Structures are given as structure tokens and as C-alpha cells.
Amino acid sequence: MTAVQNPGKSYYVSTPIYYVNDRPHLGHAYTTVAGDVLTRWHRQRGEQVWYLTGTDEHGQKIMRTAEANGVSPQEWCDKLVEEAWKPLWEHLEIANDDFIRTTEDRHTARVQEFVQDLYDKGEIYQGGYEGPYCVGCEEYKAPGELLDGEGEFAGSKICAIHKKPVEMLKEENYFFKLSEYGPKLLEFYAANPGFIQPESARNEVLRFVEQGLEDLSISRSTFDWGVQIPWDPKHVIYVWVDALLNYATAVGYGSDQAKFESTFPADVHLVGKDILRFHAVIWPAMLMANGLPLPKRVVANGWLMVGGEKMSKSNLTGIAPQDLTAHFGVDAYRYYFLRAIPFGTDGSFSWEDFSARYTSELANDFGNLASRVAAMVGKYFGGVLPEATASGPAEAALAEGLAKAVAESDEKIGERLDFAGGIAAIFDFVKQVNGYLTEQEPWKVAKDESPEGQARLATILYAAAESLRGVAVLLNAVMPRVSGLLWDSLGAEPALGVLADQRIGEAARWGTLPAGVTVTKGEILFPRLEEKK
Ligand code: MSP
């Protein structure tokens, strides 16, 4: 099961594939931005990376939405994918390598093969099921998981996540022998303690599996919007089995063996905590059953909350990311959610908190620093970066600060997915550079016209610009556009190449930015916010 890692293998990260019953909101964008930062970071480590996202288009939820809108499910999906989902990822500068849709032939044909293989191996049998089903979750629920409805739903049992009544279903289904995989899964979790993160998520899954698993209904026969069961076309494959397989079909399962071997399994499946069990229990069991390697990690993020509830379109609390980017810009948007909410815990969005961080951290600490340094190189050296010939302990401390920021952010963002901690480490360094300028007072040193005074002035400004060179490299994954502006303003590109090609491992090499480059003031990185409507 623990195949030897193929040395040519890509670092493979996935987002959940999103239901296209509606437009994306902040909650969906949260995970997708996190995955984008993680994969950009690994690209800058010099690794080969594969970042996958996509859409989940089958099932009753989509079918009913399409019906309610008077169009076919396929038309509905096509419209939403092209008009809402793909444009949002472009807008947020998501650099995904592929976008899989579960209605594509490259997916559906392979899903049928996978399920047929399980059937041929005796892992699937026919039975019947009766129980409460939540169409929002697309999942049969155990009676104990339900809540008593209140108000308009008084007297009904409701889903704890969607807060809507469940439906009683009675169907003839096919079942996957999931119950047989409990002990094997527990053994796998014990041997791979980092498989489920964070710790709270791991504990929840362990408790769930330890209680014993039931077999999983993997087909539905009362509607037809899905992938047909190959040996019994009256049934469609359960939407979750169909959806999970995207992680295999998108990277060549059954169609491109070389691609599959160099990509699969995922290094990180990013998931919301509500869909953890599907990824940490059902998905590995499906893979075990078909003799495929298991993912390295499943990392659950918390929810963005509104008024104490999970933000969602069905609760009418879904905020469109564009409502925020129009005001704060895309870079600040990408920064804010990862900086403000420790990854793995729930967090509330607040306009005031966003504005406060924008002004103090981005505009004042970072943006002003960049523009002051460029302005001083312009004023005192005609925009040509001078050489540092009089370095001392203060510059050594800066170089050390940069090295610390690189090491900490690499460990936190690149390994632990602690985005908030990693970004904080970079911004501690930004603060250190501000402190350095306050102490060194280059504007006063500039008045000393002696050669020693001029050499100190040159050294201070070089050190500040060189620090910003490091900051641009480290922030590129989080804020690619603004970091690119900074890179341009430092005149770094002709000498050092494009920003995205700068390696994290070399970011701390002090003295990388060559003296003599042209430093320009450029666009303001974080303009003052407009008054809110
Ligand atoms: N289609 C399934 C996933 C299949 S993956 C093989 C699905 N789709 S979803 O669109 O409902 O949700 C996708 C992801 O968005 C989930 O990880 C979910 O946790 C996340 N979020 C939805 N609302 C959210 C918040 N308010 N906050 C953070 N993430 C949330 O489930």
C-alpha cells in the first residue's frame, strides 16, 4: 500500500470539486486560494506541481436546481461553470493546472470502469436502503445526526449542516462493502499519523471509524442525472463516489498511465471539515479496494461563519468574493483570509477587521516601506541602487532576520499549511526592516556629505532594498500581483529573472539584488481605501 515515492512525482494538491447548484461564495474561494498559495509556494521551491480544481455536476441537488430554473442539468452546469466558477478563479489569480468537470467523458467513462472493477472483485452487492437523506449534503444520515426542526420546520427532522428537513428514501441500491475496511483504515491511520490534519479532525475520524462502519450505498435509482452503473443502467452512481474519483480521472487514471504514475496519489487533499469523512474514510477505502495508493494527507479547513452559522448560499449568507475584491483588491483578499484565520479553525469575516488589517499591515507596514525605500533611492542616488560598502552589525541583523523569515515561512506554509503563521513570520521581518530604517535614519545620514556618510547612506538603502527583494520572493505565493509590482520597482527582473522563478531556498542569500539596478517608485501597492458606500 505504501508504494515507494516515484522521484519524478509531482507535488499534487486538490481542492474539493464544487457543486454548481449556485455561484461561488467566500467559503469556496477560501479553500481554493489556500491551495493556490500552497502550490505556488512549492513551485518556488523548484518542485514539479499539479494543482487541480473543478466542479461536481451530478446528483439530485443540481438536478433540482436546474429543474427549478427550467433548463436541463447540463445546460445549467455549463452556464454556471463558464459564467461564474471559471471566471472567479481567473479573477483571484488561481494558477490551477487543470479544471475537471464530472460531466466530461474523460471522467465518466473512467468512473464506470472503476466501479465495474470493484463489482468484478466482489466488493459490490445489491441490497435495499431506507433512511433519511439530506439532498444538500447528498448523503444518507444516521438518525442520531439529525436535529429537531423549529419554526417553519417544526415537527420535521433537519440536517445539522443545512438546517433543512431531510427526506425519507427507500430504494433498491448497490452497496460497497465499506464495513470491511474499518480495521484496515485504523491500521493505516496509526501507521500514518499525519494523514488527517488538524489533530481535531483526525480524532473525529478515528472515533467515527472505531464505532464500526456500515456498508455504503453507491447507487441511486429514483432519478437519472448521474453516471450509469455499467451492469445495471437503471441506476446511477452515487454522486460522492463519482465525485471522489475526479482526483484519479483528472490525472490519467485508466487513460494516461505515465501521467497517473507521475501525479497520483495526492500529496494534499484540501477539504472543508464537513466533507472530511468522505475523503478520510470512503475515499481511502475505495482506493484500497482497487489496489491503488492512498493520498499522503487530507487537510480539513474550518468554515467561514456569518452570524454564528456556516456561510452558505442556502442560508442566504453567501457573500461573493467580488464584493470584497472590488473594495480591497485581489491581493489583499488573498492575504486577508489566510492571515486572519488560523487554517483549520472556523473564522468570522468582518469588514472592520479586513479594513484594519489592510491599513495597518498592508498599506502602512508594507506598502509605505516599499515606496519610502524607492523614493530615497530616487532622491539620493538618482534611482540607481548603490553598493553597500559600509555594512555592520545592523545589516547583519537584517540578513539574519530575512533568513529566519525564510526558514519559518517555508516550514509553516510549505509543510504545515499554517498560512497565518507563515505570513506572520514574513511580516515580522517587514516590521524589522521598518525598525531598521527608523534607527538608521537615512534622511539624517544623507546630510553628512563625507565619503563615510555617503557610504553609510548607500549601505542603508541597499540593505533596505535587498530586504524588500526577499519580501517580494516570499510574498509572491500569497500576493502575486503586488509582489510583481514590487519586483519591478526594485528593478530586479532584468538581473534576476521573473519573480515566480525565484527559489525559496535561495531567498535568504544576502546580496542577491545587484547594485546598479534601476529602482523606480512605481504604482502604489495598497492605495488608501475608498470610503465604504
Ligand atoms: N461537491 C462536494 C465536494 C466533492 S469533493 C470530491 C461539495 N461541494 S460544496 O460546493 O458543497 O462544498 C465544497 C467545499 O466548500 C467544501 O469543502 C465545503 O467545506 C466548502 N465550503 C462551503 N461553505 C463554506 C464556508 N462557509 N466556509 C469554508 N468552506 C466552506 O461538498
XYZ file of C-alpha atoms and ligand atoms in Angstrom:
564
model
C 0.000 0.000 0.000
C 2.818 2.414 0.805
C 4.333 2.498 -2.642
C 7.834 3.920 -2.931
C 7.519 7.559 -3.912
C 8.378 7.965 -7.550
C 11.211 10.527 -7.678
C 9.679 12.225 -10.734
C 6.342 12.606 -8.996
C 4.584 15.956 -8.910
C 3.507 17.581 -5.694
C -0.218 17.097 -6.236
C -2.762 19.275 -4.443
C -6.529 19.231 -4.918
C -9.465 21.345 -3.827
C -12.898 19.786 -3.400
C -14.818 19.899 -6.637
C -17.611 22.345 -6.027
C -21.319 21.809 -6.561
C -22.529 24.097 -9.301
C -26.045 24.492 -7.993
C -25.102 28.088 -7.342
C -22.422 30.720 -7.710
C -19.258 30.586 -5.618
C -19.051 32.433 -2.305
C -16.246 33.324 0.096
C -16.229 29.831 1.629
C -15.386 28.155 -1.682
C -12.792 30.752 -2.547
C -11.138 30.281 0.839
C -10.002 26.716 0.122
C -9.108 27.451 -3.476
C -6.894 30.399 -2.536
C -5.210 28.312 0.172
C -4.407 25.610 -2.377
C -3.118 28.202 -4.780
C -0.761 29.664 -2.187
C 0.464 26.199 -1.253
C 1.141 25.194 -4.851
C 2.773 28.483 -5.812
C 4.992 28.053 -2.783
C 6.040 24.564 -3.866
C 6.670 25.754 -7.409
C 9.005 28.339 -5.931
C 10.760 25.554 -4.085
C 11.579 24.287 -7.546
C 9.226 21.304 -7.356
C 7.049 19.974 -10.101
C 3.492 20.716 -9.017
C -0.010 19.733 -10.053
C -2.915 21.814 -8.770
C -6.386 20.531 -9.512
C -9.795 22.035 -9.006
C -13.131 21.503 -10.719
C -16.857 21.074 -10.392
C -19.186 18.369 -9.141
C -22.141 18.348 -11.507
C -24.257 15.255 -10.924
C -26.812 14.373 -8.273
C -30.191 15.427 -7.102
C -29.204 18.827 -5.786
C -28.010 20.018 -9.207
C -30.875 18.298 -10.978
C -33.487 20.039 -8.850
C -31.838 23.429 -9.228
C -31.813 23.048 -12.997
C -35.465 21.972 -12.983
C -36.406 24.935 -10.840
C -34.725 27.170 -13.407
C -36.397 25.485 -16.334
C -33.244 24.220 -18.047
C -31.556 20.845 -18.409
C -28.936 19.972 -15.769
C -26.197 20.042 -18.385
C -27.221 23.496 -19.583
C -27.322 24.702 -16.025
C -23.838 23.364 -15.271
C -22.341 24.725 -18.487
C -23.691 28.157 -17.741
C -22.531 28.283 -14.130
C -19.094 26.858 -14.865
C -18.416 29.275 -17.696
C -20.093 32.349 -16.233
C -19.358 32.039 -12.555
C -16.792 29.462 -11.480
C -14.009 29.659 -14.034
C -14.097 33.485 -14.202
C -13.827 33.712 -10.413
C -10.688 31.566 -10.325
C -9.188 33.689 -13.038
C -10.114 36.847 -11.175
C -8.487 35.551 -7.987
C -5.343 34.581 -9.948
C -5.708 30.886 -9.204
C -2.997 29.061 -11.149
C -4.648 25.638 -11.345
C -3.128 23.183 -13.807
C -6.427 21.560 -14.675
C -10.147 22.001 -14.118
C -12.162 18.802 -14.087
C -15.896 18.641 -14.611
C -17.619 15.424 -13.627
C -19.800 15.542 -16.733
C -16.777 15.233 -19.022
C -16.261 11.950 -20.873
C -12.690 11.719 -19.617
C -14.231 11.366 -16.173
C -17.494 9.452 -16.633
C -16.023 6.613 -18.682
C -13.266 6.040 -16.101
C -15.731 6.180 -13.206
C -17.676 3.370 -14.830
C -14.511 1.329 -15.230
C -13.524 1.858 -11.625
C -16.907 0.799 -10.311
C -17.056 -2.145 -12.699
C -13.662 -3.288 -11.364
C -14.980 -3.156 -7.804
C -18.035 -5.128 -8.873
C -15.899 -7.743 -10.612
C -13.794 -8.071 -7.469
C -16.897 -8.814 -5.401
C -16.713 -5.522 -3.478
C -20.226 -4.502 -4.509
C -23.530 -6.229 -3.848
C -27.181 -5.447 -4.360
C -29.455 -4.518 -1.464
C -32.029 -2.028 -0.310
C -31.921 1.040 1.852
C -34.381 3.080 3.769
C -33.417 6.169 5.696
C -33.246 9.943 5.958
C -31.329 11.667 3.154
C -30.084 15.261 3.001
C -30.014 16.492 -0.581
C -27.835 19.465 0.479
C -25.152 17.051 1.704
C -26.083 14.380 -0.846
C -25.822 11.875 1.975
C -27.870 9.366 3.942
C -27.878 10.452 7.570
C -27.890 8.405 10.735
C -30.990 9.345 12.763
C -28.740 10.444 15.664
C -27.084 13.102 13.478
C -30.333 14.984 12.893
C -31.797 17.928 14.787
C -35.415 18.748 15.579
C -36.752 21.431 13.267
C -38.077 24.693 14.629
C -40.361 27.391 13.231
C -41.418 26.510 9.683
C -39.747 23.100 10.073
C -41.282 22.250 13.464
C -42.129 18.567 13.625
C -39.529 17.605 10.979
C -36.043 16.260 11.416
C -33.477 18.622 9.907
C -29.862 18.313 8.722
C -27.404 19.776 11.246
C -25.417 21.450 8.451
C -28.094 22.671 6.067
C -30.811 23.253 8.663
C -33.385 21.928 6.197
C -35.663 18.870 6.525
C -34.243 15.550 5.379
C -36.245 13.272 3.079
C -37.124 9.662 3.843
C -35.871 7.487 0.986
C -36.488 3.860 0.281
C -34.577 2.490 -2.671
C -33.024 -0.550 -4.159
C -29.301 0.170 -4.231
C -25.895 -1.298 -4.811
C -23.604 -1.326 -1.815
C -19.855 -1.131 -1.409
C -18.524 -3.304 1.419
C -17.159 -0.353 3.344
C -17.722 -2.091 6.687
C -14.887 -4.500 5.900
C -12.397 -1.655 5.665
C -12.704 -0.307 9.217
C -9.778 -2.292 10.685
C -7.576 -1.637 7.644
C -8.294 2.070 7.837
C -7.492 2.203 11.547
C -4.228 0.419 10.855
C -3.449 2.919 8.111
C -4.228 5.927 10.334
C -1.991 4.503 13.064
C 0.881 3.959 10.645
C 0.415 7.416 9.100
C -0.308 9.796 11.943
C -0.081 12.842 9.673
C -2.691 11.530 7.228
C -5.572 13.568 8.641
C -4.963 17.115 9.803
C -5.514 19.003 12.002
C -5.434 16.804 15.094
C -9.081 17.564 15.947
C -10.133 16.301 12.512
C -8.050 13.167 12.934
C -9.642 12.440 16.289
C -13.115 12.892 14.897
C -12.435 10.409 12.103
C -10.816 7.898 14.439
C -13.824 7.970 16.749
C -16.153 7.551 13.809
C -14.319 4.575 12.329
C -13.770 2.944 15.709
C -17.546 2.782 16.173
C -17.727 0.490 13.154
C -18.577 1.364 9.568
C -21.697 0.474 7.648
C -21.660 -0.540 4.027
C -22.085 2.358 1.650
C -24.931 2.738 -0.786
C -23.205 3.623 -4.033
C -26.096 3.901 -6.454
C -29.384 5.728 -6.789
C -32.315 4.530 -8.857
C -35.031 7.169 -8.448
C -33.520 9.778 -10.793
C -31.109 9.687 -13.707
C -28.761 12.686 -13.504
C -25.539 10.783 -12.949
C -23.148 8.213 -14.368
C -24.909 4.949 -15.187
C -23.930 1.777 -13.392
C -22.442 -0.184 -16.316
C -24.013 -3.549 -15.470
C -27.396 -2.114 -14.467
C -28.239 1.145 -16.248
C -31.401 1.738 -14.213
C -29.035 3.008 -11.536
C -26.736 5.979 -11.467
C -23.571 6.004 -9.402
C -23.869 7.805 -6.086
C -22.648 11.354 -6.592
C -19.941 11.129 -3.916
C -18.336 8.034 -5.442
C -18.457 9.774 -8.819
C -17.011 12.987 -7.322
C -14.156 11.466 -5.311
C -12.905 9.699 -8.393
C -12.146 13.054 -10.018
C -8.829 13.004 -8.156
C -7.858 9.940 -10.182
C -9.568 10.503 -13.527
C -8.198 14.044 -13.884
C -4.621 12.801 -13.710
C -4.880 9.991 -16.203
C -6.413 7.048 -14.338
C -7.216 4.456 -16.987
C -6.173 6.745 -19.836
C -2.621 8.004 -19.379
C -0.593 5.685 -17.202
C 2.563 7.814 -17.310
C 0.721 10.912 -16.154
C -1.092 8.910 -13.491
C 2.090 7.431 -12.078
C 3.868 10.759 -12.007
C 0.991 12.519 -10.234
C -1.241 10.184 -8.233
C -1.852 9.956 -5.308
C -2.430 13.459 -3.980
C 0.053 14.924 -1.550
C -2.669 17.122 -0.098
C -6.436 16.910 -0.447
C -7.780 20.186 0.873
C -11.320 19.791 2.166
C -13.822 21.616 4.320
C -14.435 19.923 7.647
C -17.968 18.958 6.582
C -16.635 16.679 3.867
C -13.789 15.177 5.831
C -15.258 11.694 6.258
C -15.763 11.267 2.555
C -12.087 11.977 1.987
C -10.570 10.317 5.022
C -12.776 7.214 5.190
C -14.655 6.442 1.970
C -12.004 7.595 -0.488
C -9.112 5.611 1.025
C -11.362 2.553 1.344
C -12.296 2.822 -2.341
C -8.616 3.031 -3.242
C -7.702 0.092 -1.014
C -10.434 -1.950 -2.643
C -8.956 -1.296 -6.064
C -5.321 -1.646 -5.010
C -4.412 1.981 -5.641
C -2.058 4.068 -3.490
C -3.552 6.282 -0.807
C -3.172 10.062 -0.535
C -0.488 11.452 1.730
C -2.636 13.957 3.596
C -6.192 15.119 3.957
C -6.246 18.594 5.471
C -9.540 19.991 6.723
C -10.157 23.702 6.886
C -12.729 25.364 9.084
C -15.753 27.314 7.962
C -16.198 30.973 7.289
C -19.064 31.932 9.508
C -21.750 34.582 9.358
C -23.790 35.282 12.479
C -22.550 32.066 14.096
C -23.578 29.884 11.113
C -21.592 28.429 8.228
C -21.716 30.927 5.382
C -23.779 29.421 2.604
C -25.982 30.253 -0.310
C -28.784 28.110 1.026
C -28.773 30.142 4.253
C -28.660 33.270 2.081
C -25.413 34.347 3.714
C -23.110 33.608 0.805
C -21.039 36.702 0.025
C -19.499 36.897 -3.452
C -15.719 37.323 -3.396
C -16.042 40.090 -5.995
C -17.932 42.218 -3.452
C -14.741 42.315 -1.424
C -12.141 42.419 -4.190
C -13.876 45.469 -5.690
C -13.074 47.315 -2.500
C -9.841 45.752 -1.207
C -8.285 44.377 -4.388
C -7.426 40.762 -5.196
C -4.071 40.626 -3.416
C -5.396 41.929 -0.132
C -8.301 39.474 -0.435
C -5.941 36.525 -0.857
C -3.908 37.788 2.089
C -6.707 38.578 4.491
C -8.456 35.242 4.959
C -5.259 33.253 5.258
C -3.671 35.782 7.625
C -6.696 36.381 9.834
C -7.976 32.832 10.380
C -5.704 30.042 11.598
C -6.113 27.318 8.973
C -8.239 24.520 10.383
C -10.429 26.648 12.662
C -13.682 28.458 11.937
C -13.483 32.185 11.474
C -15.800 35.116 11.041
C -15.426 37.644 8.329
C -15.676 41.227 9.376
C -15.437 44.264 7.142
C -13.907 46.265 10.016
C -11.197 43.703 10.694
C -10.366 43.479 6.994
C -10.127 47.295 6.751
C -7.969 47.493 9.868
C -5.502 44.867 8.637
C -5.442 46.383 5.176
C -4.486 49.776 6.532
C -2.038 48.792 9.223
C -0.333 45.677 7.824
C -0.573 46.092 4.083
C -0.710 49.831 3.389
C 1.337 51.159 6.330
C 3.840 48.467 7.260
C 4.451 47.016 3.823
C 3.281 49.457 1.110
C 4.781 52.541 2.748
C 8.065 50.795 3.337
C 8.347 49.900 -0.325
C 7.503 53.389 -1.506
C 9.818 55.108 1.015
C 12.789 52.996 0.019
C 12.181 53.599 -3.690
C 11.725 57.322 -3.060
C 15.006 57.585 -1.155
C 16.990 55.668 -3.767
C 15.458 58.089 -6.288
C 16.233 61.180 -4.271
C 19.749 60.383 -3.097
C 21.081 58.156 -5.885
C 19.076 59.149 -8.942
C 17.227 55.821 -8.846
C 20.350 53.677 -9.210
C 20.747 51.161 -6.402
C 24.075 51.955 -4.718
C 26.589 49.456 -3.477
C 26.790 48.503 0.214
C 30.390 49.199 1.189
C 29.942 50.000 4.873
C 27.898 47.131 6.307
C 27.943 46.496 10.035
C 26.001 44.665 12.728
C 22.718 46.357 11.857
C 22.849 44.944 8.328
C 23.953 41.540 9.625
C 20.872 41.555 11.856
C 18.673 42.269 8.825
C 20.251 39.458 6.849
C 19.631 37.186 9.798
C 16.028 38.383 10.058
C 15.460 37.513 6.421
C 16.977 34.068 6.884
C 14.668 33.484 9.840
C 11.619 34.658 7.880
C 12.513 32.313 5.013
C 13.044 29.298 7.239
C 9.909 29.880 9.297
C 7.599 30.667 6.419
C 8.884 27.703 4.437
C 8.213 25.350 7.293
C 4.836 26.857 8.129
C 3.374 27.494 4.686
C 5.178 24.822 2.697
C 4.944 21.970 5.214
C 2.387 22.616 7.913
C -0.167 24.615 5.938
C -0.043 27.144 8.748
C -0.647 30.058 6.414
C -1.361 32.555 9.186
C 1.867 31.674 10.993
C 3.947 31.739 7.813
C 2.601 35.097 6.699
C 3.140 36.468 10.208
C 6.806 35.402 10.020
C 7.211 37.346 6.759
C 5.517 40.387 8.230
C 7.673 40.257 11.356
C 10.565 40.756 9.002
C 8.767 43.665 7.308
C 8.444 45.232 10.764
C 12.119 44.621 11.400
C 13.022 46.485 8.197
C 10.821 49.391 9.259
C 12.573 49.411 12.637
C 15.943 49.359 10.917
C 15.106 52.479 8.910
C 13.746 54.246 11.973
C 17.004 53.541 13.799
C 19.359 54.253 10.953
C 17.595 57.455 9.904
C 18.945 57.563 6.340
C 17.324 61.002 5.854
C 19.708 62.328 8.516
C 22.719 60.366 7.312
C 22.092 61.940 3.881
C 23.081 65.309 5.308
C 26.577 64.038 6.076
C 28.428 64.688 2.841
C 31.679 62.999 3.895
C 32.614 59.822 1.988
C 31.898 57.790 5.140
C 28.455 59.359 5.488
C 27.635 58.687 1.837
C 28.892 55.115 2.141
C 26.601 54.560 5.121
C 23.654 56.072 3.287
C 24.310 53.797 0.314
C 24.621 50.781 2.588
C 21.381 51.515 4.438
C 19.391 51.907 1.252
C 20.955 48.857 -0.302
C 20.089 46.805 2.778
C 16.515 48.036 2.746
C 16.079 47.272 -0.963
C 17.714 43.878 -0.574
C 15.325 43.122 2.280
C 12.404 44.036 0.045
C 13.779 41.723 -2.615
C 13.441 38.894 -0.103
C 9.957 40.021 0.904
C 8.804 40.038 -2.723
C 10.018 36.461 -3.184
C 8.263 35.291 -0.023
C 5.003 37.089 -0.658
C 4.682 36.091 -4.287
C 2.653 32.986 -3.473
C 0.178 34.965 -1.399
C 0.006 38.221 -3.367
C 1.354 37.620 -6.854
C 0.344 40.909 -8.464
C 1.558 43.242 -5.748
C 4.761 41.261 -5.279
C 5.320 41.580 -9.026
C 4.894 45.351 -8.786
C 7.473 45.453 -6.023
C 9.816 43.264 -8.039
C 9.514 45.679 -10.958
C 10.025 48.708 -8.775
C 13.260 47.185 -7.429
C 14.469 46.764 -10.996
C 15.103 43.113 -10.179
C 13.817 41.407 -13.290
C 16.490 42.101 -15.866
C 19.194 40.911 -13.491
C 17.438 38.129 -11.607
C 14.687 36.939 -13.925
C 10.968 36.714 -13.300
C 9.700 36.704 -9.744
C 7.878 33.376 -9.942
C 11.184 31.684 -10.797
C 12.926 32.880 -7.648
C 13.597 29.981 -5.314
C 12.521 29.994 -1.686
C 15.704 28.114 -0.817
C 17.822 30.978 -2.162
C 15.660 33.848 -0.949
C 17.840 34.495 2.100
C 21.100 34.768 0.138
C 22.088 38.275 1.165
C 23.457 40.400 -1.655
C 21.386 38.849 -4.426
C 19.975 42.116 -5.766
C 22.862 43.610 -7.730
C 23.906 47.215 -7.150
C 23.340 49.329 -10.230
C 19.750 48.230 -10.926
C 17.187 50.942 -11.594
C 14.783 51.461 -8.726
C 11.560 53.269 -9.555
C 8.643 54.345 -7.471
C 6.003 52.515 -9.474
C 2.351 52.033 -8.639
C 1.240 52.379 -5.006
C 0.978 48.823 -3.693
C -2.026 49.348 -1.428
C -3.936 52.528 -2.204
C -5.988 54.150 0.511
C -9.406 52.518 0.769
C -12.380 54.367 -0.623
C -14.986 55.288 1.944
C -17.421 52.381 2.209
C -20.696 53.016 0.362
N -19.197 18.587 -4.218
C -18.810 18.338 -2.879
C -17.326 18.057 -2.788
C -16.851 16.899 -3.599
S -15.130 16.664 -3.470
C -14.839 15.178 -4.152
C -19.145 19.555 -2.030
N -19.294 20.690 -2.681
S -19.662 22.099 -1.995
O -19.660 23.046 -3.071
O -20.849 21.982 -1.223
O -18.559 22.407 -0.973
C -17.249 22.430 -1.388
C -16.344 22.919 -0.302
O -16.683 24.251 0.062
C -16.377 22.078 0.945
O -15.041 21.803 1.322
C -17.005 22.981 1.951
O -16.482 22.779 3.230
C -16.563 24.339 1.444
N -17.375 25.375 1.996
C -18.683 25.668 1.741
N -19.066 26.667 2.575
C -18.030 27.022 3.374
C -17.798 28.010 4.309
N -18.754 28.834 4.702
N -16.545 28.145 4.798
C -15.492 27.384 4.350
N -15.661 26.434 3.477
C -16.958 26.127 3.106
O -19.244 19.419 -0.827
